[in-house]
Short mmCIF file of the C-alpha atoms (twelve columns), coordinates in Angstrom:
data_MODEL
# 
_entry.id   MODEL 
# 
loop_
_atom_site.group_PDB 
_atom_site.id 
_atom_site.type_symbol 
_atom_site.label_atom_id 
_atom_site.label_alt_id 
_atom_site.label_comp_id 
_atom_site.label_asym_id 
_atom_site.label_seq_id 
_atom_site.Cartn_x 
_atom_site.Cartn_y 
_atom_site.Cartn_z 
_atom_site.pdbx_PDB_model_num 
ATOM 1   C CA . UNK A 1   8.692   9.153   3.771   1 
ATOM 2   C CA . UNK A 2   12.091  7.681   3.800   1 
ATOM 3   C CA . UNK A 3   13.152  5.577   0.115   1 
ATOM 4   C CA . UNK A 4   16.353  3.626   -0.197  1 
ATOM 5   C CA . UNK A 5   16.752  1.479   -3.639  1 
ATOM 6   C CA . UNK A 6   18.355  -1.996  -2.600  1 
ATOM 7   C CA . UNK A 7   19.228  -2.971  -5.871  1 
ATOM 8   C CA . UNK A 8   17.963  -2.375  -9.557  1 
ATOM 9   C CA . UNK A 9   14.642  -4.653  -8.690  1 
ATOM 10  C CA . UNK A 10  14.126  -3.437  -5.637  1 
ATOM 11  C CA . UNK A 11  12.944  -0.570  -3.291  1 
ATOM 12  C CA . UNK A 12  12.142  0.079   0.965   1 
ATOM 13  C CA . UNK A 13  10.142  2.567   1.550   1 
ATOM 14  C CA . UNK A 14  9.204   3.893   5.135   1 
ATOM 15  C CA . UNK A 15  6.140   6.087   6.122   1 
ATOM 16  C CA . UNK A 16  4.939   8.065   8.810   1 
ATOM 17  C CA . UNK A 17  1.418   9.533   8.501   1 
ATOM 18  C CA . UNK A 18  -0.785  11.755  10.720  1 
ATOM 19  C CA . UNK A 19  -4.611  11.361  9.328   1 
ATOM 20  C CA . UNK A 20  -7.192  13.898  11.169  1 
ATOM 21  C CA . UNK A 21  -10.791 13.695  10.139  1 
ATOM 22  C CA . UNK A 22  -13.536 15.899  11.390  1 
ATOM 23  C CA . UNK A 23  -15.994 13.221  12.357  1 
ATOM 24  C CA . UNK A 24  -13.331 11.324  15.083  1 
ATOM 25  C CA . UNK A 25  -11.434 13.366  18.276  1 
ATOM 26  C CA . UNK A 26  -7.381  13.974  17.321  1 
ATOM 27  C CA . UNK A 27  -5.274  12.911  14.646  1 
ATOM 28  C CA . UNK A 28  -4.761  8.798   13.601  1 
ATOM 29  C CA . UNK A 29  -0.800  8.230   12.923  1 
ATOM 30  C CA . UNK A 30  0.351   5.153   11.428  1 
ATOM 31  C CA . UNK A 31  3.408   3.490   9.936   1 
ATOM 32  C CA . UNK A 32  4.057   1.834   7.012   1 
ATOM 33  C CA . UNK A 33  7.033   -0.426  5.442   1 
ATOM 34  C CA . UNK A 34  7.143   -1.610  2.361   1 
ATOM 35  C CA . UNK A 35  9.220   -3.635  -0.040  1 
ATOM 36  C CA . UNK A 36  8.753   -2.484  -3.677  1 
ATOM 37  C CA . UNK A 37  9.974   -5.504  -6.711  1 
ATOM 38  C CA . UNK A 38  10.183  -4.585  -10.109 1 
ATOM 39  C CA . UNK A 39  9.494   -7.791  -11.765 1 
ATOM 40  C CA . UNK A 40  9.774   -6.740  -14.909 1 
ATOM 41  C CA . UNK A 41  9.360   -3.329  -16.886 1 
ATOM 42  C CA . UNK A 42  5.379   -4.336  -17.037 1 
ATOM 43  C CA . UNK A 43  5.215   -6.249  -13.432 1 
ATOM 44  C CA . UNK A 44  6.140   -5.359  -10.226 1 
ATOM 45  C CA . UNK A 45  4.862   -6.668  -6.541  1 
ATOM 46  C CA . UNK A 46  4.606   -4.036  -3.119  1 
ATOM 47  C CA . UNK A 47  4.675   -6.165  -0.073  1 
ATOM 48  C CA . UNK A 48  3.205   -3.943  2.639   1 
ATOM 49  C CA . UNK A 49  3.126   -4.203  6.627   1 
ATOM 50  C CA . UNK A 50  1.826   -1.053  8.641   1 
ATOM 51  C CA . UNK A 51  0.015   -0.440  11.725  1 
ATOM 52  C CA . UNK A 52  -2.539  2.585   12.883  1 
ATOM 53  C CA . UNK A 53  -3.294  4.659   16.102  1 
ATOM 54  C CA . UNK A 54  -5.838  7.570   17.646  1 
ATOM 55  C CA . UNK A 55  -4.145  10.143  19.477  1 
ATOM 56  C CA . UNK A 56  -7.510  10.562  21.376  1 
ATOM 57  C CA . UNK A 57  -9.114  9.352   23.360  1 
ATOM 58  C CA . UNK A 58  -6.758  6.694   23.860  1 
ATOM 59  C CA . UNK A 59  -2.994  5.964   22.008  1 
ATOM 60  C CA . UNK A 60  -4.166  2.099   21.202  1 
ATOM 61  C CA . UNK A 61  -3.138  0.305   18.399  1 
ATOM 62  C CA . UNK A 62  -6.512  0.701   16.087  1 
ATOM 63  C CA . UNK A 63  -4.972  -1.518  13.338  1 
ATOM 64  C CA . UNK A 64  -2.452  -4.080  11.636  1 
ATOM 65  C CA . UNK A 65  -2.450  -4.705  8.113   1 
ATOM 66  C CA . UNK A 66  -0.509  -6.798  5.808   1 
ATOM 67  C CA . UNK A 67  -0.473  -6.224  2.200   1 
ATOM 68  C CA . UNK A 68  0.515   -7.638  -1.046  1 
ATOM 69  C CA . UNK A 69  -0.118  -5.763  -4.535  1 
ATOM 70  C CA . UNK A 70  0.565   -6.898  -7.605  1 
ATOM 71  C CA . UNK A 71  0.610   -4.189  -10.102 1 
ATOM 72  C CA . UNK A 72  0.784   -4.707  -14.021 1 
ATOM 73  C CA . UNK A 73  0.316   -2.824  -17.668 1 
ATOM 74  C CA . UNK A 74  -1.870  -4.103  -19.562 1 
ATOM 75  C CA . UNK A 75  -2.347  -1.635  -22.636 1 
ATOM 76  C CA . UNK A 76  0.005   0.385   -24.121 1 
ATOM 77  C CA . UNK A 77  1.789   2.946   -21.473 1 
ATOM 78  C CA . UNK A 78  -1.384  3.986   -19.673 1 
ATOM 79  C CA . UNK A 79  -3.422  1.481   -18.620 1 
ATOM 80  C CA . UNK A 80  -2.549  -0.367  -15.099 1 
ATOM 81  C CA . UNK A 81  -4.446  -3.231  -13.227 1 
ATOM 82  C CA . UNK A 82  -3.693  -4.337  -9.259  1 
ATOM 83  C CA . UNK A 83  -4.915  -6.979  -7.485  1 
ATOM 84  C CA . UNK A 84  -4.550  -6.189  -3.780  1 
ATOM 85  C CA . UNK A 85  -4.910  -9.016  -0.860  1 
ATOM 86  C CA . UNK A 86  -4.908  -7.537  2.476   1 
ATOM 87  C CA . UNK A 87  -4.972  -9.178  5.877   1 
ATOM 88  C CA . UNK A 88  -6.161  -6.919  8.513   1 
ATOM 89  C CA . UNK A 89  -6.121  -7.214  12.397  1 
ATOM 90  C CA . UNK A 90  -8.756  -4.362  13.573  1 
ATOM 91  C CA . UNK A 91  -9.573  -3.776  17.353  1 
ATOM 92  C CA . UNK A 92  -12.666 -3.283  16.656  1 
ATOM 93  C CA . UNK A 93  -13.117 -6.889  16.383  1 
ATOM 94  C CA . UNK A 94  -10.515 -7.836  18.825  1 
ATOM 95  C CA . UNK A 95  -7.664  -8.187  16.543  1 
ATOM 96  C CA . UNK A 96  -9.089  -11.207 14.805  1 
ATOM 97  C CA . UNK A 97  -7.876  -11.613 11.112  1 
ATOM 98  C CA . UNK A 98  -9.670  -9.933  8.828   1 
ATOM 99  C CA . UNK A 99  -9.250  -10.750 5.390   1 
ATOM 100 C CA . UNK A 100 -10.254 -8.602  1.514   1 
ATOM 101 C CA . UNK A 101 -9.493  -8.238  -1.472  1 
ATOM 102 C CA . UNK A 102 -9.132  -4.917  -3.997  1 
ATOM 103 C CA . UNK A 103 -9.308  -4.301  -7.687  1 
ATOM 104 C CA . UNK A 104 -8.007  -1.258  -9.287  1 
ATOM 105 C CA . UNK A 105 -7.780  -0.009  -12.717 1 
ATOM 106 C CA . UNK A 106 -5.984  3.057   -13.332 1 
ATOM 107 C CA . UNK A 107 -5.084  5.007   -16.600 1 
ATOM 108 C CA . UNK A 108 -1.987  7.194   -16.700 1 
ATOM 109 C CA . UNK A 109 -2.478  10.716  -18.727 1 
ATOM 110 C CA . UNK A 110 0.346   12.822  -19.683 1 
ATOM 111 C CA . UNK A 111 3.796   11.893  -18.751 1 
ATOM 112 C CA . UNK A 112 4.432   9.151   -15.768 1 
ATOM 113 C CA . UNK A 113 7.215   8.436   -13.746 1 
ATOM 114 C CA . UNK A 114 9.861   5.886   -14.406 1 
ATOM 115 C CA . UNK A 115 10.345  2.622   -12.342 1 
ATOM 116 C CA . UNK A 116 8.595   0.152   -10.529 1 
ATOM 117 C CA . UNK A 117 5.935   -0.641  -13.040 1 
ATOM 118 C CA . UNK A 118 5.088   3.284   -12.648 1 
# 
């Protein structure tokens, strides 16, 4: 994972990943780019583009995804909400868009880091 801090808003981050799970054949890599705003010290927005492939049986493209989260606090220092829209271009159905939607809540405990809406 390769950071670089564009200014005091924002941040590009770069990721390489090698996933292997027991139930497929070799390892799925994918890559990942993604634009990080601090909106404010409660706010901030990750807009996300990243792609997947098998090793085996065949180096395909399995995946494309587009992202956007928006990430806020909502209680004190330790309570976080995101709303996540993703568009997503499997080959399993042909690379047709495939849109959904995620919810998170997540509580901090113990000390977080600082920046981009933690």
């Amino acid at each position: 994972m390769a950071s670089r801090r564009l200014n005091d808003s924002y941040l590009f981050r770069a990721s390489t990943r090698g996933k292997w799970d027991e139930s497929h054949d070799g390892i799925t890599v994918g890559q990942s780019f993604a634009l990080y705003h601090e909106v404010s010290k409660r706010r901030a927005i990750r807009y996300t583009v990243s792609a997947a492939m098998p090793t085996s049986p065949s180096t395909v493209m399995d995946e494309y995804n587009a992202i956007v989260t928006w990430r806020q606090l909502v209680r004190g220092d330790w309570l976080y909400v995101e709303v996540e829209p993703n568009a997503s271009f499997p080959r399993e159905r042909d690379y047709k868009f495939t849109p959904s939607i995620i919810f998170k809540l997540e509580m901090m405990f113990g000390d977080a880091p600082e920046g981009f809406a933690q």
